[in-house]
Amino acid sequence: MALSVRSIAQKDTTSFVHTVDIGTGKIDTIFRIQKHLEAPNWHPDQYLIVNSKGKLFTLPLKSATLQGLNTGFANQCNNDHGISPDRKWLAISHNDKQDPSPKSYKSAIYILPIQGGEPRKITREVPSFWHGWSPDGKTLVYCGERNGNFDIYAISTDGGLEKRLTHTEGLDDGPEYSSDGKYIYFNSYRTGHMQIWRMRPDGSNPEQLTSDPHSNWFPHPSPDNQWLVYIAYTSDEKQNHLFGKNVKLRLMNLKTKTIQDITPVFYGGQGTINVPSWSPDSRKIAFVSYAVK
């Protein structure tokens, strides 16, 4: 979910796009710009997709030059976007100001060709914030606010009726399928503290995976299904996923459930790692840190 960033994107923000090698811990800074960039997706053709001020861009890893990505009428895209399993499509979340809903923010989910094009609307209800594709590419999972509560929903890529997967009080967010389709990983405030969970694709058998003082958000399982990366706020941020906080990336071994830090603490938060950002070989993760004058 990306509600808290829109009023915070700073004119004096410098964004640093990094990769971290989970084996060696080596962090490379591949791009720096005095502009607010967010949420890198990693395409197998070795470029990243990022968003900035409502628009999407590609960032080739070798040339590191931002190039605009055509999203048609969708010019109010937030930092919830991602690449389909067959690498042919891109899901985006766009603020549909024409939607008749009285809600102040009207994010809806759309699909468009990965190379750019006119988006096709998927969700009827707003706000809806995309977070994951099923491995077969037929289902999207997302966070949606309905009747004042944020829960996790699933919907066919053909559209139609959505299916509610979580029913707890408090925020459930960041849903993402494991590559084998056995689980949906997500973050939840159901215990009164933001932690990482997983459940079966139908919403059954929820299982808590972290229990610590950090505020843990946006779990991303690796393509080889051996690892889980997530962002940890070093302070208790309740149900907020704010920009401009001390955070770090943590890595869980999905077999042993052991957890380790893979970055030092840095200035980030909203926009750092909202979306799937693993390299296709499961060796590296792309993320964004910030500096604000």
XYZ file of C-alpha atoms in Angstrom, residues 142 144 146-147 149-155 161-170 172 199 201-203:
26
model
C -3.405 -6.896 -3.531
C -7.624 -3.061 -0.609
C -13.203 -1.796 2.061
C -15.486 -0.368 4.746
C -10.357 -1.833 6.912
C -7.364 -2.829 4.787
C -7.313 -6.510 3.838
C -5.815 -8.783 1.211
C -7.804 -9.667 -1.898
C -7.328 -11.789 -5.003
C -8.768 -11.295 -8.476
C -15.296 -10.223 -8.663
C -12.576 -9.988 -6.065
C -12.105 -12.568 -3.297
C -11.300 -11.440 0.220
C -8.491 -13.510 1.760
C -7.986 -11.897 5.192
C -10.624 -10.880 7.714
C -8.722 -9.526 10.714
C -8.836 -6.072 12.251
C -5.832 -3.918 11.442
C -2.953 -6.709 6.162
C -0.960 -18.146 4.470
C -3.470 -19.012 -1.391
C -7.096 -19.331 -0.255
C -6.346 -17.386 2.937
